[in-house]
Tab-separated table of C-alpha atoms in Angstrom:
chain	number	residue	atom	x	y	z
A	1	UNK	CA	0.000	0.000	0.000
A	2	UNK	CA	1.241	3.241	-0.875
A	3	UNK	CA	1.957	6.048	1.798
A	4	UNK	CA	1.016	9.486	1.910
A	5	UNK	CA	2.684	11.130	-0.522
A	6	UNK	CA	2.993	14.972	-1.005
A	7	UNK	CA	3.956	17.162	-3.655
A	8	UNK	CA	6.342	19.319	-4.119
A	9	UNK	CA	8.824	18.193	-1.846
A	10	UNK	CA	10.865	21.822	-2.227
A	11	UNK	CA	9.839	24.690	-2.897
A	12	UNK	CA	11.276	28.461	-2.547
A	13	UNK	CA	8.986	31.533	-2.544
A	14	UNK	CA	9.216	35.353	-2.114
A	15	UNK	CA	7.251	37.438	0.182
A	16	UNK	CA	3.375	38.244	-0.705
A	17	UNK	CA	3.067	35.052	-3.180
A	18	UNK	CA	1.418	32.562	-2.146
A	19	UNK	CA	1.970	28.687	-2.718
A	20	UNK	CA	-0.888	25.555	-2.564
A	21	UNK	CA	0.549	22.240	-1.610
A	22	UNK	CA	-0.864	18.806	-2.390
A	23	UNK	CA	-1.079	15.816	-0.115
A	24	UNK	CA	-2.668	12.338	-1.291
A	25	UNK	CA	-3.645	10.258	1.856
A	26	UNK	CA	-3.115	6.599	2.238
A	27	UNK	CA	-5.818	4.713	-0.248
A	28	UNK	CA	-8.604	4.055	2.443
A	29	UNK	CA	-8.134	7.117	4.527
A	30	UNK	CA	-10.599	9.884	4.671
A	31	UNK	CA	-8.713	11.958	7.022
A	32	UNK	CA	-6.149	14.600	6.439
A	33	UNK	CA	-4.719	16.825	8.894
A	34	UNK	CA	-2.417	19.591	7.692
A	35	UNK	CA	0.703	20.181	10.613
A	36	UNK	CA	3.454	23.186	10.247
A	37	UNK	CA	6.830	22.516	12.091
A	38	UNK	CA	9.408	24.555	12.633
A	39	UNK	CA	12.937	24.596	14.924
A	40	UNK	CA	11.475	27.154	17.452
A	41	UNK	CA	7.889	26.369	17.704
A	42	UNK	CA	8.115	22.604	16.880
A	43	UNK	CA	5.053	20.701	15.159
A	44	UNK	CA	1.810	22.817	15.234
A	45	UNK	CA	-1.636	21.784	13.872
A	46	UNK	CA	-3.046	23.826	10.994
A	47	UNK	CA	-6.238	21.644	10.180
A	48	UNK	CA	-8.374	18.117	9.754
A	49	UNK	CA	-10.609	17.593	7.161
A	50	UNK	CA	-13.053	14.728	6.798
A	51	UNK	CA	-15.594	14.224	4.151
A	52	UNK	CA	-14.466	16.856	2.496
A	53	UNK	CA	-15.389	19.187	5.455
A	54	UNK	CA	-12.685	21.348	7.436
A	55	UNK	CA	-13.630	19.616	11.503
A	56	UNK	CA	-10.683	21.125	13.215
A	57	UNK	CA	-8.609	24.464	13.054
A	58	UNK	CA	-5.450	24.953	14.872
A	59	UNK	CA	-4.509	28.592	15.499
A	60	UNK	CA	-3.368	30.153	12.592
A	61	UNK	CA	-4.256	33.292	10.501
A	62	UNK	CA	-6.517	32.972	7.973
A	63	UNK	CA	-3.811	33.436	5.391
A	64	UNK	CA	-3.653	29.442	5.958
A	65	UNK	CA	-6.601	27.284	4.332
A	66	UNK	CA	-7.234	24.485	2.730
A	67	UNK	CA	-9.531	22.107	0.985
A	68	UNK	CA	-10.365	18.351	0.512
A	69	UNK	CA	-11.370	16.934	-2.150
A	70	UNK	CA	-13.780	13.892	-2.873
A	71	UNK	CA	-11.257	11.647	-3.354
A	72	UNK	CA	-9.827	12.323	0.263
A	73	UNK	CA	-7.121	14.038	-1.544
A	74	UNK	CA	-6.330	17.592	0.202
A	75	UNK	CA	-4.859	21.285	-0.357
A	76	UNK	CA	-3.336	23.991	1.685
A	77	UNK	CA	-2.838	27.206	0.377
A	78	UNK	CA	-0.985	29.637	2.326
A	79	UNK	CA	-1.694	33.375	0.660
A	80	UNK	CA	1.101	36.610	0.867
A	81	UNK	CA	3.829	34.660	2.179
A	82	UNK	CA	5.744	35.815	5.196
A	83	UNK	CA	9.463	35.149	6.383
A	84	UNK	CA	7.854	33.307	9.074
A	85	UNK	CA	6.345	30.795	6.842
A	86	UNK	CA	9.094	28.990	6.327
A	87	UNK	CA	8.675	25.818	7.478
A	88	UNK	CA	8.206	21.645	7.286
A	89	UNK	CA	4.565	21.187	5.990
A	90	UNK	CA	3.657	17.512	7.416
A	91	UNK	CA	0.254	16.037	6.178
A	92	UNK	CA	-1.021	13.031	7.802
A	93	UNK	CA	-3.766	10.658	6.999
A	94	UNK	CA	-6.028	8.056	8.911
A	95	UNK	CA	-9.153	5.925	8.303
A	96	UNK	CA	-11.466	8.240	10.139
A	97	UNK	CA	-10.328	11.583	12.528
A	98	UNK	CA	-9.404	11.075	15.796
A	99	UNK	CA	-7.515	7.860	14.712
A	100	UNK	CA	-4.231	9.174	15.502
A	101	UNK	CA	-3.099	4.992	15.996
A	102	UNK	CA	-3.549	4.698	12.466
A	103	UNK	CA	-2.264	8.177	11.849
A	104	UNK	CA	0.748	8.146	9.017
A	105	UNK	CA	2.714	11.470	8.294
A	106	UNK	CA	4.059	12.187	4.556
A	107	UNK	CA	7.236	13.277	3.852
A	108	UNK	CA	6.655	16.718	4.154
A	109	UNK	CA	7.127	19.903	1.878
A	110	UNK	CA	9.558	21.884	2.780
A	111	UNK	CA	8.635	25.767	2.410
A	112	UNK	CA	11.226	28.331	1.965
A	113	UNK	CA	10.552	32.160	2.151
A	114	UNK	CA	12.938	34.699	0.945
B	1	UNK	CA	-2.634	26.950	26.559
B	2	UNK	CA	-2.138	23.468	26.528
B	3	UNK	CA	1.695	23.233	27.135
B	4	UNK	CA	3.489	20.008	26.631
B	5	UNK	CA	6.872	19.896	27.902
B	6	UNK	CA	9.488	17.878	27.085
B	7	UNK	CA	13.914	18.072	27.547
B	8	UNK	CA	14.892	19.713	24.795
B	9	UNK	CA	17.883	16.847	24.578
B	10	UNK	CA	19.751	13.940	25.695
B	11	UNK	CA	22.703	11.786	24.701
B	12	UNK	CA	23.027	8.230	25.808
B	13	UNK	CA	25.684	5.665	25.401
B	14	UNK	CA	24.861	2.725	23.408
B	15	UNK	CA	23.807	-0.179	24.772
B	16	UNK	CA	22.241	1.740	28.045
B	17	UNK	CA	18.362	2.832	29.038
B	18	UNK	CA	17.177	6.146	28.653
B	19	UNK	CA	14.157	8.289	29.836
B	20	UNK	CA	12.402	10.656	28.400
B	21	UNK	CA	9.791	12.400	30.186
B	22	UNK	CA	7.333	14.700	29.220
B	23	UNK	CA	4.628	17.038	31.005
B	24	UNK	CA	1.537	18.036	29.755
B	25	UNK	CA	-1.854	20.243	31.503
B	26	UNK	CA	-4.555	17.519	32.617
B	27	UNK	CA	-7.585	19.568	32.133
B	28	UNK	CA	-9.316	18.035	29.435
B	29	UNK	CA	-6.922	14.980	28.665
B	30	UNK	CA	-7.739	12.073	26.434
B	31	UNK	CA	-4.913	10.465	25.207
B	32	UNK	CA	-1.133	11.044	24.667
B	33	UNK	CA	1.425	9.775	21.781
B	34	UNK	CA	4.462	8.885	21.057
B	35	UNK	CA	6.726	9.973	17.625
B	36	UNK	CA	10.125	9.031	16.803
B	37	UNK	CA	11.134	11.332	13.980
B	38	UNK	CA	14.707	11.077	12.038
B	39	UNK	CA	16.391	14.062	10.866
B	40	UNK	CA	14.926	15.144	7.573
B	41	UNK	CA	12.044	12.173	7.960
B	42	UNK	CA	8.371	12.468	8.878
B	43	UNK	CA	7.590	11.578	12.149
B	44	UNK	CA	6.157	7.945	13.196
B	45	UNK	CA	3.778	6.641	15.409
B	46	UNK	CA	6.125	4.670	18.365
B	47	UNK	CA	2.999	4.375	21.020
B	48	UNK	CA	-0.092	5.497	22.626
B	49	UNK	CA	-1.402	5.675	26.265
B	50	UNK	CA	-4.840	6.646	27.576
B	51	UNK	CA	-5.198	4.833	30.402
B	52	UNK	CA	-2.477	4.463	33.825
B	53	UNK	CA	0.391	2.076	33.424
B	54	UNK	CA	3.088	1.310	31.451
B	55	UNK	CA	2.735	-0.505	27.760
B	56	UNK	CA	5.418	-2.204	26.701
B	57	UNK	CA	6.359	-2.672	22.892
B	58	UNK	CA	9.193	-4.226	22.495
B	59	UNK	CA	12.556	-2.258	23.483
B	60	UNK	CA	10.001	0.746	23.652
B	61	UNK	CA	8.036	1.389	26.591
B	62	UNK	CA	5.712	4.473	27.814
B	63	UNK	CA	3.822	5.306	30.751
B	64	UNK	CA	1.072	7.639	32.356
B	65	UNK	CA	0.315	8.788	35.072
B	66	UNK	CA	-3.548	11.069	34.060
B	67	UNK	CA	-3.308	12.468	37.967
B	68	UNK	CA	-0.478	13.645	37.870
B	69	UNK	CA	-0.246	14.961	34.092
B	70	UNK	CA	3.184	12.701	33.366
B	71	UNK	CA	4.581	10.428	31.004
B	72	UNK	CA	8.327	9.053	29.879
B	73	UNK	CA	9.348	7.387	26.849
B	74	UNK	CA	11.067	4.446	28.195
B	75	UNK	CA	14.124	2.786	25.621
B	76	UNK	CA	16.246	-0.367	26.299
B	77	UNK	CA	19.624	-1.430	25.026
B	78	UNK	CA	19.896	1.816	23.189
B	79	UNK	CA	21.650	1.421	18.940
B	80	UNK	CA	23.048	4.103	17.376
B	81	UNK	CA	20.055	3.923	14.782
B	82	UNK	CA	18.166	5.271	18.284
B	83	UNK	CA	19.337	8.649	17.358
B	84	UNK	CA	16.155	11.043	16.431
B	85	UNK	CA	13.993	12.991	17.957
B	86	UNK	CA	11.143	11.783	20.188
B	87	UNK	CA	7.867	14.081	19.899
B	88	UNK	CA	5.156	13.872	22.966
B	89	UNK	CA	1.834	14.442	21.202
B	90	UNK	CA	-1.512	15.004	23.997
B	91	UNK	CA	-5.033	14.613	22.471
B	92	UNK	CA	-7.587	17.441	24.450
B	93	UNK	CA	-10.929	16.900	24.466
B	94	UNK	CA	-13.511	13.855	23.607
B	95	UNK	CA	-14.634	15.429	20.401
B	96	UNK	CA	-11.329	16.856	19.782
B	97	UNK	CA	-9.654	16.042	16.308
B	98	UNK	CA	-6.048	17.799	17.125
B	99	UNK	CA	-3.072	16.558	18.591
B	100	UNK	CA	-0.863	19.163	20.662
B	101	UNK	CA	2.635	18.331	20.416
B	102	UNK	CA	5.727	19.037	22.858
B	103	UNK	CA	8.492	20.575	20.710
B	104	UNK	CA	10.094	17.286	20.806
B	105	UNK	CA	13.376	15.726	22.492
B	106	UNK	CA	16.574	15.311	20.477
B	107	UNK	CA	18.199	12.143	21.571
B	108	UNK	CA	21.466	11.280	20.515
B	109	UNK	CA	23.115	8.021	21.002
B	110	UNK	CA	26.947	7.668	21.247
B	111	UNK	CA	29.445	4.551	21.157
């Protein structure tokens, strides 16, 4: 079974553009929870969707968002980029939310602002 | 907020047993994780505790204590493969679908 995969795995952007990043769940998971880490703040939730329906929102500005499509597949689009965005984006997907047992993380897209 | 705190790091010699504890409000508690995470990796699950006691899994062990808002990553006979960071993850709230993670304790393992 393939893991969660995410796309791109690099990516460098200037201040006030904005990037969307992709993640593809495990096949069988519905759940996708979006996570930001960073070396001073360490791994922060952003949000869960399930059923195509944001349930969760960790606290970030609403610069953040995202989106999940029927396929379970998900998006998070992060709008006039700041130095402070830089960062590890970690999706993770399980069979339903709250299953963190079951919970796998992707690989992560690393997000560099200059 | 719901701080979880954890050593920010620890070395260990291979071969020996190491603890790593982490601390974590009680109010509204329902379930805390464990992540090992390698340098440049994503993180993965190690274990998972809701109830008091220890659960063993192998050279990994974890326990809770919900009273007194406590738990420690237990690992035997420490290799240098070992050498990571260990995340403490706490899960608030019944109908909560967030996990609020300790900043995460760099372990490193020497000969």
């Amino acid at each position: 079974k393939a893991g969660v995969t995410q796309t791109p795995r690099y990516l460098i952007k200037t201040r006030g553009q904005q990037v969307t990043l992709s993640c593809s769940p495990i096949s069988g998971h519905r759940s996708v929870s979006w996570y930001q880490q960073t070396p001073g703040q360490g791994l922060q939730f952003l949000f869960e969707y399930f059923s195509e329906t944001q349930r969760n929102k960790g606290n970030f500005p609403g610069r953040f968002s995202g989106r999940q499509f029927s396929n379970s597949r998900s998006e998070m689009n992060v709008s006039t980029l700041e130095l402070g965005d830089s960062a590890l984006y970690l999706c993770a997907s399980s069979p339903l939310p709250g299953n963190y047992n079951e919970q796998f993380f992707g690989p992560g897209t690393r997000l560099t602002v200059l | 907020g719901q701080n979880i705190d954890q050593p920010t790091e620890m070395t260990a010699t291979e071969g020996a047993i190491v603890q790593i504890n982490c601390t974590y409000q009680t109010s509204g508690f329902n379930g805390l994780f464990w992540y090992q995470q390698h340098a440049g990796e994503a993180p993965t699950f190690l274990s998972y505790n809701v109830l008091d006691g220890l659960e063993e899994k192998g050279r990994f062990s974890s326990f809770l204590s919900r009273s007194k808002g406590y738990s420690y990553l237990l690992l035997k006979e420490l290799q240098m493969k070992d050498s990571a960071s260990y995340l403490c993850a706490v899960k608030y709230g019944a109908g909560s679908y967030q996990l609020t993670f300790g900043k995460g304790t760099k372990l490193s393992v020497i000969p």
